[in-house]
mmCIF file of C-alpha atoms in Angstrom:
data_model
loop_
_atom_site.group_PDB
_atom_site.id
_atom_site.type_symbol
_atom_site.label_atom_id
_atom_site.label_comp_id
_atom_site.label_asym_id
_atom_site.label_seq_id
_atom_site.Cartn_x
_atom_site.Cartn_y
_atom_site.Cartn_z
ATOM 1 C CA MET I 1 -24.824 49.981 2.672
ATOM 2 C CA SER I 2 -25.695 46.293 2.432
ATOM 3 C CA PHE I 3 -26.906 46.376 6.054
ATOM 4 C CA PHE I 4 -29.788 48.629 4.931
ATOM 5 C CA GLY I 5 -30.721 46.653 1.861
ATOM 6 C CA PHE I 6 -28.674 48.662 -0.604
ATOM 7 C CA GLY I 7 -25.635 47.676 -2.630
ATOM 8 C CA GLN I 8 -24.557 44.303 -3.936
ATOM 9 C CA SER I 9 -24.649 40.973 -2.065
ATOM 10 C CA PRO I 10 -22.464 38.267 -3.686
ATOM 11 C CA GLU I 11 -22.429 34.484 -3.216
ATOM 12 C CA LEU I 12 -19.251 32.392 -3.333
ATOM 13 C CA GLU I 13 -18.761 28.778 -4.386
ATOM 14 C CA LEU I 14 -15.596 26.641 -4.364
ATOM 15 C CA VAL I 15 -15.339 23.916 -7.020
ATOM 16 C CA LEU I 16 -12.441 21.441 -7.371
ATOM 17 C CA SER I 17 -11.073 20.818 -10.861
ATOM 18 C CA ASP I 18 -11.616 17.044 -10.587
ATOM 19 C CA ALA I 19 -14.779 17.136 -8.474
ATOM 20 C CA GLU I 20 -16.611 14.675 -10.737
ATOM 21 C CA SER I 21 -13.936 11.976 -10.533
ATOM 22 C CA ARG I 22 -12.438 12.525 -7.087
ATOM 23 C CA ARG I 23 -13.426 10.047 -4.406
ATOM 24 C CA ARG I 24 -15.453 11.181 -1.396
ATOM 25 C CA VAL I 25 -15.228 9.590 2.060
ATOM 26 C CA GLU I 26 -17.180 9.852 5.291
ATOM 27 C CA HIS I 27 -15.531 11.771 8.113
ATOM 28 C CA LYS I 28 -16.796 12.509 11.596
ATOM 29 C CA THR I 29 -17.622 16.119 12.395
ATOM 30 C CA GLU I 30 -17.088 17.839 15.725
ATOM 31 C CA GLU I 31 -20.752 17.199 16.543
ATOM 32 C CA GLY I 32 -20.260 13.449 16.025
ATOM 33 C CA LYS I 33 -22.126 13.297 12.721
ATOM 34 C CA LYS I 34 -20.715 11.751 9.552
ATOM 35 C CA GLU I 35 -20.479 13.783 6.386
ATOM 36 C CA LYS I 36 -18.833 13.141 3.024
ATOM 37 C CA TYR I 37 -15.799 15.116 1.908
ATOM 38 C CA PHE I 38 -13.422 15.012 -1.060
ATOM 39 C CA LEU I 39 -10.431 12.775 -0.334
ATOM 40 C CA PHE I 40 -6.779 13.717 -0.916
ATOM 41 C CA TYR I 41 -3.683 11.662 -0.148
ATOM 42 C CA ASP I 42 -0.538 12.981 1.489
ATOM 43 C CA GLY I 43 1.395 12.150 -1.704
ATOM 44 C CA GLU I 44 -0.642 14.550 -3.849
ATOM 45 C CA THR I 45 1.019 17.939 -4.273
ATOM 46 C CA THR I 46 -1.527 19.893 -6.325
ATOM 47 C CA VAL I 47 -4.906 21.327 -5.314
ATOM 48 C CA SER I 48 -6.738 23.231 -8.059
ATOM 49 C CA GLY I 49 -10.204 24.477 -8.858
ATOM 50 C CA ARG I 50 -12.190 27.658 -9.299
ATOM 51 C CA VAL I 51 -13.985 30.261 -7.227
ATOM 52 C CA VAL I 52 -17.394 31.210 -8.611
ATOM 53 C CA LEU I 53 -18.684 34.643 -7.595
ATOM 54 C CA THR I 54 -22.369 35.134 -8.292
ATOM 55 C CA LEU I 55 -24.049 38.547 -7.978
ATOM 56 C CA LYS I 56 -27.585 38.476 -6.602
ATOM 57 C CA ASN I 57 -28.407 41.851 -8.150
ATOM 58 C CA PRO I 58 -26.937 41.820 -11.681
ATOM 59 C CA ASN I 59 -27.620 45.526 -12.293
ATOM 60 C CA LYS I 60 -25.754 46.811 -9.232
ATOM 61 C CA ARG I 61 -22.042 47.226 -8.641
ATOM 62 C CA LEU I 62 -19.971 45.188 -6.230
ATOM 63 C CA GLU I 63 -17.105 47.154 -4.734
ATOM 64 C CA HIS I 64 -14.376 45.116 -3.069
ATOM 65 C CA GLN I 65 -10.891 45.440 -1.599
ATOM 66 C CA GLY I 66 -9.571 42.268 -3.230
ATOM 67 C CA ILE I 67 -10.407 38.574 -3.710
ATOM 68 C CA LYS I 68 -8.206 35.706 -2.539
ATOM 69 C CA VAL I 69 -8.255 31.943 -1.993
ATOM 70 C CA GLU I 70 -6.308 30.089 0.714
ATOM 71 C CA PHE I 71 -5.356 26.476 1.415
ATOM 72 C CA ILE I 72 -5.033 25.951 5.172
ATOM 73 C CA GLY I 73 -4.099 23.082 7.464
ATOM 74 C CA GLN I 74 -4.745 23.799 11.126
ATOM 75 C CA ILE I 75 -5.033 22.203 14.554
ATOM 76 C CA GLU I 76 -7.601 23.374 17.081
ATOM 77 C CA LEU I 77 -7.481 22.300 20.723
ATOM 78 C CA TYR I 78 -10.979 22.435 22.195
ATOM 79 C CA TYR I 79 -9.771 23.766 25.557
ATOM 80 C CA ASP I 80 -8.065 26.644 23.714
ATOM 81 C CA ARG I 81 -10.879 27.781 21.440
ATOM 82 C CA GLY I 82 -10.059 30.661 19.147
ATOM 83 C CA ASN I 83 -6.353 29.837 18.856
ATOM 84 C CA HIS I 84 -5.881 27.986 15.581
ATOM 85 C CA HIS I 85 -2.410 26.523 15.067
ATOM 86 C CA GLU I 86 -1.755 26.625 11.307
ATOM 87 C CA PHE I 87 0.898 24.255 9.944
ATOM 88 C CA VAL I 88 0.028 24.912 6.267
ATOM 89 C CA SER I 89 -1.001 28.325 4.936
ATOM 90 C CA LEU I 90 -0.969 29.124 1.209
ATOM 91 C CA VAL I 91 -2.565 32.196 -0.405
ATOM 92 C CA LYS I 92 -3.444 33.108 -4.005
ATOM 93 C CA ASP I 93 -4.684 36.603 -4.898
ATOM 94 C CA LEU I 94 -7.417 36.334 -7.516
ATOM 95 C CA ALA I 95 -8.404 39.978 -8.077
ATOM 96 C CA ARG I 96 -7.103 43.400 -7.098
ATOM 97 C CA PRO I 97 -9.391 45.967 -5.414
ATOM 98 C CA GLY I 98 -12.056 47.191 -7.785
ATOM 99 C CA GLU I 99 -15.672 46.584 -8.723
ATOM 100 C CA PHE I 100 -17.822 44.080 -10.630
ATOM 101 C CA THR I 101 -21.173 44.440 -12.335
ATOM 102 C CA GLN I 102 -21.574 40.791 -13.333
ATOM 103 C CA SER I 103 -20.750 37.308 -12.010
ATOM 104 C CA GLN I 104 -17.148 36.111 -12.276
ATOM 105 C CA THR I 105 -15.164 32.856 -12.190
ATOM 106 C CA PHE I 106 -11.555 32.697 -10.986
ATOM 107 C CA ASP I 107 -9.292 29.685 -11.555
ATOM 108 C CA PHE I 108 -6.651 28.785 -8.976
ATOM 109 C CA GLU I 109 -3.931 26.167 -8.509
ATOM 110 C CA PHE I 110 -1.761 25.414 -5.482
ATOM 111 C CA THR I 111 1.365 23.413 -6.303
ATOM 112 C CA HIS I 112 3.892 21.761 -3.982
ATOM 113 C CA VAL I 113 1.209 21.482 -1.294
ATOM 114 C CA GLU I 114 2.373 19.646 1.826
ATOM 115 C CA LYS I 115 -0.228 17.610 3.704
ATOM 116 C CA PRO I 116 1.927 15.905 6.351
ATOM 117 C CA TYR I 117 -0.797 14.776 8.779
ATOM 118 C CA GLU I 118 -4.036 12.814 8.573
ATOM 119 C CA SER I 119 -7.356 14.619 9.074
ATOM 120 C CA TYR I 120 -8.597 13.914 12.584
ATOM 121 C CA THR I 121 -11.584 14.813 14.756
ATOM 122 C CA GLY I 122 -11.208 13.641 18.341
ATOM 123 C CA GLN I 123 -12.498 14.217 21.847
ATOM 124 C CA ASN I 124 -10.346 17.275 22.523
ATOM 125 C CA VAL I 125 -8.648 18.182 19.255
ATOM 126 C CA LYS I 126 -9.399 18.651 15.566
ATOM 127 C CA LEU I 127 -6.986 18.635 12.618
ATOM 128 C CA ARG I 128 -8.564 19.895 9.413
ATOM 129 C CA TYR I 129 -7.633 21.006 5.906
ATOM 130 C CA PHE I 130 -9.812 23.446 4.012
ATOM 131 C CA LEU I 131 -10.007 25.927 1.156
ATOM 132 C CA ARG I 132 -11.238 29.418 1.968
ATOM 133 C CA ALA I 133 -12.303 32.081 -0.551
ATOM 134 C CA THR I 134 -12.650 35.682 0.648
ATOM 135 C CA VAL I 135 -14.078 38.817 -0.926
ATOM 136 C CA SER I 136 -12.693 41.670 1.187
ATOM 137 C CA ARG I 137 -15.122 44.535 1.789
ATOM 138 C CA ARG I 138 -15.077 47.663 3.926
ATOM 139 C CA LEU I 139 -17.883 46.647 6.257
ATOM 140 C CA ASN I 140 -18.108 42.863 6.101
ATOM 141 C CA ASP I 141 -16.066 40.275 4.192
ATOM 142 C CA VAL I 142 -17.786 37.534 2.226
ATOM 143 C CA VAL I 143 -16.173 34.164 3.108
ATOM 144 C CA LYS I 144 -16.743 30.618 1.850
ATOM 145 C CA GLU I 145 -14.944 27.534 3.208
ATOM 146 C CA MET I 146 -14.761 23.953 1.919
ATOM 147 C CA ASP I 147 -13.234 21.178 4.024
ATOM 148 C CA ILE I 148 -11.335 18.272 2.493
ATOM 149 C CA VAL I 149 -10.101 15.044 4.090
ATOM 150 C CA VAL I 150 -6.462 13.893 3.910
ATOM 151 C CA HIS I 151 -5.384 10.265 4.364
ATOM 152 C CA THR I 152 -1.731 9.443 4.997
ATOM 153 C CA LEU I 153 -0.624 6.173 3.398
ATOM 154 C CA SER I 154 2.260 4.031 4.604
ATOM 155 C CA THR I 155 4.548 1.356 3.251
ATOM 156 C CA TYR I 156 4.529 -2.074 4.846
ATOM 157 C CA PRO I 157 6.717 -2.024 7.993
ATOM 158 C CA GLU I 158 10.095 -3.681 7.420
ATOM 159 C CA LEU I 159 10.301 -4.759 11.059
ATOM 160 C CA ASN I 160 7.057 -6.226 12.374
ATOM 161 C CA SER I 161 7.870 -8.797 15.026
ATOM 162 C CA SER I 162 5.276 -10.601 17.103
ATOM 163 C CA ILE I 163 4.424 -9.629 20.668
ATOM 164 C CA LYS I 164 4.907 -12.342 23.261
ATOM 165 C CA MET I 165 4.741 -11.823 27.003
ATOM 166 C CA GLU I 166 4.141 -13.761 30.213
ATOM 167 C CA VAL I 167 2.167 -12.010 32.954
ATOM 168 C CA GLY I 168 0.372 -13.013 36.126
ATOM 169 C CA ILE I 169 0.004 -12.900 39.888
ATOM 170 C CA GLU I 170 2.480 -14.877 41.956
ATOM 171 C CA ASP I 171 1.149 -18.344 42.924
ATOM 172 C CA CYS I 172 -2.341 -17.432 41.625
ATOM 173 C CA LEU I 173 -2.372 -16.845 37.869
ATOM 174 C CA HIS I 174 0.225 -17.098 35.120
ATOM 175 C CA ILE I 175 -0.714 -16.603 31.486
ATOM 176 C CA GLU I 176 1.238 -16.196 28.281
ATOM 177 C CA PHE I 177 -0.237 -14.114 25.486
ATOM 178 C CA GLU I 178 0.983 -13.689 21.934
ATOM 179 C CA TYR I 179 -0.106 -11.416 19.068
ATOM 180 C CA ASN I 180 1.175 -12.230 15.610
ATOM 181 C CA LYS I 181 2.367 -8.679 14.843
ATOM 182 C CA SER I 182 3.056 -5.371 16.544
ATOM 183 C CA LYS I 183 1.862 -3.227 13.613
ATOM 184 C CA TYR I 184 -1.482 -3.633 11.825
ATOM 185 C CA HIS I 185 -3.088 -1.818 8.914
ATOM 186 C CA LEU I 186 -6.634 -0.524 9.433
ATOM 187 C CA LYS I 187 -8.266 -3.480 7.632
ATOM 188 C CA ASP I 188 -6.015 -6.103 9.191
ATOM 189 C CA VAL I 189 -6.802 -9.113 11.395
ATOM 190 C CA ILE I 190 -5.225 -9.522 14.824
ATOM 191 C CA VAL I 191 -4.335 -13.180 15.339
ATOM 192 C CA GLY I 192 -3.042 -14.477 18.640
ATOM 193 C CA LYS I 193 -3.517 -16.861 21.540
ATOM 194 C CA ILE I 194 -3.732 -16.909 25.321
ATOM 195 C CA TYR I 195 -2.054 -19.841 27.104
ATOM 196 C CA PHE I 196 -2.786 -20.583 30.779
ATOM 197 C CA LEU I 197 0.298 -21.747 32.655
ATOM 198 C CA LEU I 198 -1.201 -21.560 36.170
ATOM 199 C CA VAL I 199 -4.829 -21.040 37.259
ATOM 200 C CA ARG I 200 -5.652 -20.896 40.970
ATOM 201 C CA ILE I 201 -8.403 -18.283 40.859
ATOM 202 C CA LYS I 202 -11.901 -18.793 39.485
ATOM 203 C CA ILE I 203 -12.038 -16.880 36.245
ATOM 204 C CA LYS I 204 -15.458 -16.584 34.650
ATOM 205 C CA HIS I 205 -14.896 -14.207 31.736
ATOM 206 C CA MET I 206 -12.148 -12.865 29.476
ATOM 207 C CA GLU I 207 -12.225 -10.143 26.809
ATOM 208 C CA ILE I 208 -9.974 -8.001 24.651
ATOM 209 C CA ASP I 209 -10.651 -4.265 24.328
ATOM 210 C CA ILE I 210 -9.330 -1.906 21.670
ATOM 211 C CA ILE I 211 -8.544 1.365 23.431
ATOM 212 C CA LYS I 212 -7.731 4.671 21.738
ATOM 213 C CA ARG I 213 -5.738 7.102 23.862
ATOM 214 C CA GLU I 214 -5.757 10.718 22.759
ATOM 215 C CA THR I 215 -3.127 12.942 24.400
ATOM 216 C CA THR I 216 -3.263 16.734 24.125
ATOM 217 C CA GLY I 217 -1.168 19.518 25.575
ATOM 218 C CA THR I 218 2.425 19.578 26.803
ATOM 219 C CA GLY I 219 4.300 19.567 30.094
ATOM 220 C CA PRO I 220 2.096 19.891 33.195
ATOM 221 C CA ASN I 221 -0.974 20.536 31.021
ATOM 222 C CA VAL I 222 -1.018 17.097 29.371
ATOM 223 C CA TYR I 223 -4.496 15.547 29.208
ATOM 224 C CA HIS I 224 -5.295 11.933 28.330
ATOM 225 C CA GLU I 225 -8.658 10.806 26.948
ATOM 226 C CA ASN I 226 -9.278 7.048 26.742
ATOM 227 C CA ASP I 227 -11.988 5.734 24.454
ATOM 228 C CA THR I 228 -12.921 2.049 24.262
ATOM 229 C CA ILE I 229 -13.438 1.387 20.554
ATOM 230 C CA ALA I 230 -14.451 -2.282 20.859
ATOM 231 C CA LYS I 231 -14.977 -5.087 23.370
ATOM 232 C CA TYR I 232 -14.363 -8.595 22.102
ATOM 233 C CA GLU I 233 -15.230 -11.598 24.265
ATOM 234 C CA ILE I 234 -12.744 -14.454 23.865
ATOM 235 C CA MET I 235 -13.726 -16.748 26.753
ATOM 236 C CA ASP I 236 -16.790 -17.451 28.890
ATOM 237 C CA GLY I 237 -16.170 -19.937 31.674
ATOM 238 C CA ALA I 238 -13.332 -21.175 33.878
ATOM 239 C CA PRO I 239 -10.073 -22.096 32.107
ATOM 240 C CA VAL I 240 -7.774 -24.883 33.268
ATOM 241 C CA ARG I 241 -4.018 -25.167 33.288
ATOM 242 C CA GLY I 242 -2.641 -25.895 29.832
ATOM 243 C CA GLU I 243 -5.664 -24.481 28.013
ATOM 244 C CA SER I 244 -5.066 -22.285 24.977
ATOM 245 C CA ILE I 245 -7.584 -19.655 23.810
ATOM 246 C CA PRO I 246 -7.289 -18.452 20.187
ATOM 247 C CA ILE I 247 -7.771 -14.799 19.221
ATOM 248 C CA ARG I 248 -8.952 -13.520 15.857
ATOM 249 C CA LEU I 249 -10.033 -9.891 15.842
ATOM 250 C CA PHE I 250 -11.053 -8.141 12.606
ATOM 251 C CA LEU I 251 -10.249 -4.417 12.619
ATOM 252 C CA ALA I 252 -12.189 -3.453 9.489
ATOM 253 C CA GLY I 253 -15.485 -3.058 11.343
ATOM 254 C CA TYR I 254 -14.252 -0.339 13.698
ATOM 255 C CA GLU I 255 -13.628 3.373 13.260
ATOM 256 C CA LEU I 256 -9.858 3.592 13.558
ATOM 257 C CA THR I 257 -7.205 6.059 12.474
ATOM 258 C CA PRO I 258 -3.480 5.502 12.016
ATOM 259 C CA THR I 259 -1.302 5.885 15.095
ATOM 260 C CA MET I 260 -0.283 9.541 15.426
ATOM 261 C CA ARG I 261 2.782 10.477 17.448
ATOM 262 C CA ASP I 262 3.428 14.047 18.596
ATOM 263 C CA ILE I 263 1.547 15.707 15.737
ATOM 264 C CA ASN I 264 2.961 19.231 15.348
ATOM 265 C CA LYS I 265 3.843 19.002 19.086
ATOM 266 C CA LYS I 266 0.144 19.376 19.870
ATOM 267 C CA PHE I 267 -1.386 15.896 20.246
ATOM 268 C CA SER I 268 -0.917 12.133 19.881
ATOM 269 C CA VAL I 269 -3.254 9.212 19.184
ATOM 270 C CA ARG I 270 -2.196 5.716 20.251
ATOM 271 C CA TYR I 271 -3.939 2.351 20.325
ATOM 272 C CA TYR I 272 -3.767 -0.417 22.908
ATOM 273 C CA LEU I 273 -5.012 -3.988 23.160
ATOM 274 C CA ASN I 274 -6.329 -4.458 26.691
ATOM 275 C CA LEU I 275 -6.584 -8.069 27.878
ATOM 276 C CA VAL I 276 -9.150 -8.256 30.722
ATOM 277 C CA LEU I 277 -9.911 -11.225 33.010
ATOM 278 C CA ILE I 278 -12.809 -11.110 35.488
ATOM 279 C CA ASP I 279 -13.146 -13.577 38.358
ATOM 280 C CA GLU I 280 -16.264 -14.764 40.187
ATOM 281 C CA GLU I 281 -15.924 -11.949 42.715
ATOM 282 C CA GLU I 282 -15.960 -9.371 39.883
ATOM 283 C CA ARG I 283 -12.304 -8.502 40.356
ATOM 284 C CA ARG I 284 -10.621 -7.385 37.151
ATOM 285 C CA TYR I 285 -7.121 -8.304 36.016
ATOM 286 C CA PHE I 286 -5.812 -6.610 32.893
ATOM 287 C CA LYS I 287 -2.707 -6.097 30.781
ATOM 288 C CA GLN I 288 -2.361 -3.368 28.155
ATOM 289 C CA GLN I 289 -0.181 -3.669 25.086
ATOM 290 C CA GLU I 290 0.383 -0.888 22.566
ATOM 291 C CA VAL I 291 0.042 -1.715 18.869
ATOM 292 C CA VAL I 292 0.785 0.561 15.927
ATOM 293 C CA LEU I 293 -1.917 1.126 13.280
ATOM 294 C CA TRP I 294 -1.185 2.336 9.750
ATOM 295 C CA ARG I 295 -3.218 3.047 6.617
ATOM 296 C CA LYS I 296 -2.680 0.827 3.613
ATOM 297 C CA GLY I 297 -3.462 2.175 0.148
ATOM 298 C CA ASP I 298 -6.826 1.255 -1.346
ATOM 299 C CA ILE I 299 -7.167 -0.427 -4.735
ATOM 300 C CA VAL I 300 -6.769 2.313 -7.326
ATOM 301 C CA ARG I 301 -9.886 3.134 -9.336
ATOM 302 C CA LYS I 302 -9.797 4.477 -12.861
ATOM 303 C CA SER I 303 -12.043 7.322 -11.774
ATOM 304 C CA MET I 304 -9.439 8.643 -9.343
ATOM 305 C CA SER I 305 -7.322 11.586 -10.381
ATOM 306 C CA HIS I 306 -3.934 10.784 -11.879
ATOM 307 C CA GLN I 307 -2.014 12.148 -8.908
ATOM 308 C CA ALA I 308 -4.182 10.245 -6.427
ATOM 309 C CA ALA I 309 -3.600 7.038 -8.386
ATOM 310 C CA ILE I 310 0.164 7.513 -8.343
ATOM 311 C CA ALA I 311 0.119 8.269 -4.626
ATOM 312 C CA SER I 312 -1.978 5.214 -3.821
ATOM 313 C CA GLN I 313 0.121 2.872 -5.967
ATOM 314 C CA ARG I 314 3.366 4.209 -4.531
ATOM 315 C CA PHE I 315 2.261 3.459 -0.985
ATOM 316 C CA GLU I 316 0.437 0.170 -1.604
ATOM 317 C CA GLY I 317 1.285 -2.339 1.142
ATOM 318 C CA THR I 318 2.755 -5.760 0.446
ATOM 319 C CA SER I 319 1.999 -9.198 1.775
ATOM 320 C CA SER I 320 3.162 -10.237 5.224
ATOM 321 C CA HIS I 321 3.831 -13.896 4.405
ATOM 322 C CA GLY I 322 6.938 -15.319 5.950
ATOM 323 C CA GLU I 323 7.430 -12.580 8.523
ATOM 324 C CA ALA I 324 9.584 -13.375 11.525
ATOM 325 C CA LYS I 325 7.869 -14.162 14.795
ATOM 326 C CA ALA I 326 10.692 -13.313 17.123
ATOM 327 C CA ALA I 327 9.421 -12.764 20.636
ATOM 328 C CA GLY I 328 10.070 -9.293 21.870
ATOM 329 C CA PRO I 329 9.155 -6.760 24.521
ATOM 330 C CA ALA I 330 6.287 -4.287 24.305
ATOM 331 C CA ALA I 331 5.554 -2.441 21.098
ATOM 332 C CA GLU I 332 7.089 0.793 22.343
ATOM 333 C CA ASN I 333 10.415 -0.396 20.953
ATOM 334 C CA ASN I 334 8.930 -2.124 17.919
ATOM 335 C CA GLY I 335 6.545 0.661 17.024
ATOM 336 C CA ARG I 336 8.957 3.244 15.711
ATOM 337 C CA GLN I 337 8.168 4.143 12.183
#
């Protein structure tokens, strides 16, 4: 009947219980835009709020087949549109089938909510959490969704050795590079140095790139997407034997996520430092080294919800003073969390 202008047409609104005090953060949408969403941490177990149903025509009845609210965590692979892989699915029934003649408000609370993965929007995959309220009707359901963002916090890695490696071309170029750690939090500083042991080619330029590698699919259908997050010039001009080039790269200015390994057997996100040397004939020599990124808890604000404060304090990182600098192989062995 609503198709012909008769009957009732309701509006739905989702409101969190602590909407006034809960922090909001920017998160990239699938279209590449940035929008603000309410922030939850993986240590929080409760999501509560209310569903507000407003009738546009107060004097007419609204017949329905039931009202429910859901909390959903799902992964969508862009090459497989329409197939949503849900790893969290919780449902609360708010009203049995019946009818309304006036606006209604329904409270809800989800407890023991698991949020194991960080929210992520990439080149080929999207991991999102959202609340969805539904008024079931015979002809067309009324649905309202509200996305939230989840950050996963980590403790400071117990084992965080430095990365030290010698690479080169026989009788032409030998260099030794060292990074102070193999694991960095998202606001960290990468400190290192490049030492030239042998230089017999004319190098004119050297840079370090931060590369994000997104891997989707499994088996023969694995697809890799490389994205250069930053280019950082560390040398302009020809080096000589014995010269040492310092590195100090601040991560806070770049859009980074924690390293994600085999998320729900659907995708991975890894980060690499790519050392690039370019000679006078524009030939490129490079060496990639994987590093692990993790999210350190922010300073707790009084305005944050109690659960969020506990979660953030529990996962707050500690200082790295006095860490061992034992030389070791690539971060594949050091990067296990």
